Short mmCIF file of C-alpha atoms in Angstrom, two decimals:
data_model
loop_
_atom_site.label_atom_id
_atom_site.label_comp_id
_atom_site.label_asym_id
_atom_site.label_seq_id
_atom_site.Cartn_x
_atom_site.Cartn_y
_atom_site.Cartn_z
CA ALA A 1 22.09 6.51 8.55
CA ILE A 2 19.33 5.09 6.37
CA VAL A 3 15.97 6.53 7.35
CA MET A 4 12.65 5.26 6.00
CA ASN A 5 9.67 7.53 5.35
CA CYS A 6 7.45 6.16 8.13
CA PRO A 7 4.33 7.46 9.89
CA ARG A 8 4.33 8.38 13.55
CA ARG A 9 3.96 5.49 15.95
CA LEU A 10 0.28 4.53 15.95
CA ALA A 11 -0.46 3.20 19.41
CA GLU A 12 -4.08 2.17 18.74
CA LEU A 13 -5.83 1.03 15.58
CA PRO A 14 -8.63 3.36 14.39
CA ALA A 15 -12.22 2.37 13.73
CA ASN A 16 -13.05 1.14 10.23
CA THR A 17 -14.68 3.99 8.31
CA LEU A 18 -14.42 2.39 4.88
CA ALA A 19 -17.57 0.31 5.40
CA VAL A 20 -19.80 3.36 5.00
CA CYS A 21 -18.29 4.18 1.59
CA LEU A 22 -18.63 0.59 0.43
CA LYS A 23 -22.27 0.41 1.45
CA ALA A 24 -23.08 3.64 -0.39
CA ALA A 25 -21.44 2.24 -3.54
CA GLY A 26 -23.27 -1.09 -3.35
CA LEU A 27 -20.09 -2.97 -2.45
CA ALA A 28 -20.87 -3.76 1.18
CA ASN A 29 -20.24 -7.50 0.87
CA CYS A 30 -16.98 -7.22 -1.04
CA ARG A 31 -13.48 -7.94 0.14
CA VAL A 32 -11.42 -4.83 -0.48
CA VAL A 33 -8.11 -4.24 -2.23
CA PHE A 34 -6.94 -0.73 -1.36
CA PHE A 35 -4.57 1.81 -2.89
CA GLN A 36 -3.87 5.27 -1.55
CA GLY A 37 -1.68 7.97 -3.00
CA TRP A 38 -1.25 9.85 -6.24
CA LEU A 39 -3.16 8.06 -9.00
CA GLY A 40 -1.12 8.17 -12.15
CA PRO A 41 1.48 6.42 -14.29
CA ASP A 42 4.27 4.45 -12.62
CA ARG A 43 2.04 3.24 -9.80
CA GLY A 44 1.20 -0.14 -11.33
CA LEU A 45 -2.50 0.69 -11.42
CA GLU A 46 -3.04 -0.55 -14.96
CA SER A 47 -1.59 -3.93 -14.00
CA LEU A 48 -3.77 -3.91 -10.91
CA VAL A 49 -6.99 -3.34 -12.87
CA ARG A 50 -6.04 -5.98 -15.44
CA SER A 51 -5.30 -8.40 -12.59
CA MET A 52 -8.87 -8.15 -11.27
CA LYS A 53 -10.04 -10.93 -13.59
CA LEU A 54 -8.18 -13.32 -11.27
CA TRP A 55 -9.67 -11.98 -8.03
CA PRO A 56 -12.63 -13.62 -6.28
CA ALA A 57 -15.98 -12.42 -7.63
CA GLU A 58 -16.95 -10.66 -4.41
CA SER A 59 -14.03 -8.25 -4.30
CA ALA A 60 -13.49 -4.60 -5.16
CA LEU A 61 -10.69 -2.14 -5.80
CA VAL A 62 -10.82 1.09 -3.80
CA LEU A 63 -8.65 4.01 -4.91
CA VAL A 64 -8.00 7.01 -2.66
CA GLY A 65 -6.00 10.00 -3.81
CA PRO A 66 -5.77 12.73 -6.45
CA ALA A 67 -5.90 12.05 -10.18
CA THR A 68 -6.12 14.15 -13.30
CA ASP A 69 -9.40 13.88 -15.18
CA SER A 70 -7.65 12.32 -18.15
CA TYR A 71 -5.90 9.66 -16.08
CA LYS A 72 -9.04 8.79 -14.15
CA LYS A 73 -10.91 8.40 -17.43
CA SER A 74 -8.20 6.17 -18.87
CA LEU A 75 -8.26 3.93 -15.80
CA LEU A 76 -12.05 3.73 -15.83
CA ASP A 77 -12.00 2.96 -19.56
CA LEU A 78 -9.65 0.09 -18.78
CA ALA A 79 -12.02 -1.12 -16.07
CA VAL A 80 -14.88 -1.05 -18.59
CA GLU A 81 -12.76 -2.88 -21.16
CA THR A 82 -11.95 -5.64 -18.66
CA GLY A 83 -15.52 -5.86 -17.35
CA MET A 84 -14.58 -4.59 -13.89
CA ARG A 85 -16.12 -1.11 -13.84
CA GLN A 86 -18.72 -1.95 -11.19
CA ARG A 87 -16.00 -3.20 -8.87
CA VAL A 88 -13.76 -0.11 -8.99
CA LEU A 89 -14.49 2.68 -6.50
CA PHE A 90 -12.78 6.08 -6.69
CA ILE A 91 -13.08 7.91 -3.38
CA GLY A 92 -10.83 10.81 -4.39
CA MET A 93 -8.90 12.98 -1.97
CA VAL A 94 -9.63 12.83 1.75
CA PRO A 95 -8.22 14.77 4.71
CA LEU A 96 -5.08 13.10 6.06
CA GLY A 97 -6.79 12.53 9.39
CA ASP A 98 -9.46 10.40 7.69
CA LEU A 99 -7.06 8.16 5.80
CA ASP A 100 -6.18 5.71 8.58
CA GLY A 101 -9.81 4.73 9.14
CA LEU A 102 -10.26 3.98 5.44
CA ILE A 103 -7.10 1.85 5.24
CA ALA A 104 -8.14 -0.02 8.39
CA GLY A 105 -11.20 -1.31 6.54
CA ALA A 106 -9.19 -2.94 3.74
CA ASP A 107 -8.44 -6.64 3.41
CA VAL A 108 -5.35 -6.19 1.23
CA ALA A 109 -3.42 -3.05 0.29
CA VAL A 110 -1.17 -2.48 -2.71
CA ALA A 111 2.00 -0.45 -3.26
CA LEU A 112 3.27 -1.19 -6.75
CA PHE A 113 6.08 0.67 -8.48
CA PRO A 114 7.10 -0.69 -11.91
CA SER A 115 10.58 -2.07 -11.44
CA ASP A 116 13.44 -0.42 -13.27
CA THR A 117 16.52 -1.25 -11.28
CA SER A 118 18.66 0.64 -13.78
CA ASP A 119 17.10 3.84 -12.42
CA LEU A 120 19.09 5.03 -9.41
CA ASN A 121 16.00 6.71 -7.96
CA PHE A 122 14.18 3.37 -7.78
CA ARG A 123 16.59 2.15 -5.12
CA TYR A 124 15.27 4.83 -2.80
CA LEU A 125 11.71 5.29 -4.05
CA ALA A 126 10.72 1.65 -3.57
CA GLY A 127 11.75 1.47 0.05
CA ALA A 128 10.92 5.00 1.03
CA SER A 129 7.30 5.03 -0.20
CA ASN A 130 5.30 5.96 2.86
CA LYS A 131 2.20 4.02 1.78
CA ARG A 132 3.76 0.62 2.44
CA PHE A 133 4.65 1.71 5.99
CA MET A 134 1.15 3.12 6.55
CA TYR A 135 -0.29 -0.26 5.59
CA MET A 136 2.01 -1.95 8.10
CA SER A 137 1.00 0.47 10.85
CA LEU A 138 -2.66 -0.38 10.27
CA ALA A 139 -2.19 -4.16 10.22
CA VAL A 140 -3.12 -4.65 6.55
CA ALA A 141 -1.31 -7.29 4.47
CA GLN A 142 0.12 -5.89 1.28
CA VAL A 143 1.02 -6.84 -2.26
CA THR A 144 4.04 -4.85 -3.28
CA ASN A 145 6.80 -4.70 -5.88
CA ILE A 146 10.03 -6.59 -6.03
CA GLY A 147 13.14 -4.43 -6.05
CA PRO A 148 16.28 -3.44 -4.18
CA GLY A 149 15.85 -3.54 -0.42
CA MET A 150 12.29 -4.85 -0.51
CA SER A 151 13.11 -8.27 0.92
CA ASP A 152 14.42 -6.64 4.07
CA ILE A 153 11.15 -4.75 4.53
CA ILE A 154 8.53 -7.23 3.35
CA GLU A 155 9.95 -10.76 3.42
CA ARG A 156 11.95 -10.35 6.62
CA HIS A 157 8.82 -9.25 8.49
CA LYS A 158 6.45 -11.59 6.62
CA CYS A 159 3.96 -8.78 6.15
CA GLY A 160 3.13 -9.13 2.46
CA VAL A 161 3.88 -10.59 -0.94
CA MET A 162 6.35 -9.19 -3.48
CA VAL A 163 5.51 -9.42 -7.18
CA ASP A 164 6.56 -8.09 -10.56
CA PRO A 165 4.31 -5.01 -10.86
CA ASN A 166 4.41 -5.25 -14.66
CA ALA A 167 2.86 -8.74 -14.65
CA PRO A 168 -0.93 -8.60 -14.12
CA ASN A 169 -1.22 -12.37 -13.72
CA GLU A 170 1.39 -12.35 -10.96
CA VAL A 171 -0.27 -9.40 -9.24
CA GLY A 172 -3.70 -11.00 -9.54
CA GLY A 173 -2.50 -14.35 -8.25
CA ALA A 174 -1.00 -12.75 -5.15
CA VAL A 175 -4.11 -10.69 -4.46
CA ARG A 176 -6.38 -13.69 -4.91
CA ALA A 177 -4.27 -15.88 -2.62
CA LEU A 178 -4.50 -13.32 0.18
CA LEU A 179 -8.21 -12.61 -0.30
CA GLU A 180 -8.97 -16.33 -0.15
CA ASP A 181 -6.79 -17.00 2.90
CA GLU A 182 -8.02 -14.89 5.79
CA PRO A 183 -5.73 -16.46 8.44
CA LEU A 184 -2.68 -15.73 6.28
CA ARG A 185 -3.54 -12.12 5.56
CA LYS A 186 -4.45 -11.51 9.20
CA GLU A 187 -1.10 -12.97 10.26
CA MET A 188 0.72 -10.78 7.74
CA GLY A 189 -1.21 -7.77 9.02
CA ARG A 190 -0.18 -8.52 12.59
CA ASN A 191 3.43 -8.99 11.51
CA GLY A 192 3.42 -5.61 9.77
CA ARG A 193 1.84 -3.96 12.78
CA THR A 194 4.55 -5.39 15.05
CA ALA A 195 7.26 -4.17 12.68
CA HIS A 196 5.70 -0.71 12.71
CA LEU A 197 5.57 -0.52 16.50
CA GLU A 198 9.10 -1.81 16.96
CA GLU A 199 11.00 -0.47 13.95
CA TYR A 200 9.20 1.37 11.16
CA ASN A 201 7.81 4.41 12.92
CA TYR A 202 8.83 8.04 12.64
CA GLU A 203 10.10 8.32 16.19
CA ARG A 204 12.49 5.39 15.85
CA GLN A 205 13.54 6.13 12.28
CA PHE A 206 14.32 9.77 13.06
CA ALA A 207 16.31 8.95 16.22
CA PRO A 208 19.70 8.52 14.44
CA VAL A 209 19.17 11.77 12.54
CA LEU A 210 18.28 13.63 15.71
CA GLY A 211 21.28 12.09 17.45
CA GLN A 212 23.59 13.33 14.72
CA ILE A 213 22.08 16.82 14.91
CA VAL A 214 22.69 16.83 18.65
CA ARG A 215 26.30 15.72 18.15
CA TRP A 216 26.87 18.44 15.56
CA SER A 217 25.40 21.05 17.89
CA GLY A 218 27.76 19.97 20.66
CA ARG A 219 24.96 19.65 23.20
#
């Protein structure tokens, strides 16, 4: 059985709590590109910051998750270098129970892992990353990496756009296209939400594992 790392089935969408953070940072009128998770190398964040030059002017990058001081500084230095510092918001770590409300306020979410298909781990890491399934559960269109198995998750369900995470222009073009096309990103969000409710949720994904455990136990 192949089991994806999915969140529990989310029956109702939470209220948007991101708006308060944006207002406090002076970004209330911006469309939001959102990343959550460990902030560090091999997450495509450098490409993402460099891609911001292609985004619409009224847009911002929101980063939620832990980061070392040195990595945060390097990313902020890159934002300064590219003229995007005022449009990058670090929220830092938040309680898990608060994360859904923040994601729900995003316009586009990103899950980028630099592609190295020669690495056996990539075959499992790309598909198993829980962030892409969280975005689907919360009806947010995503820009994600190409790689083994990704077409079956993203293209089949029409819930996002796959790009080369090492190509800032490709990343930026995909982000811009979604930010400028509200009907498309809303449709992709709905498609992802449907896929979550019907297929990519913990209860359904764990069912074959539980069934095997029951068979082994002889019950």
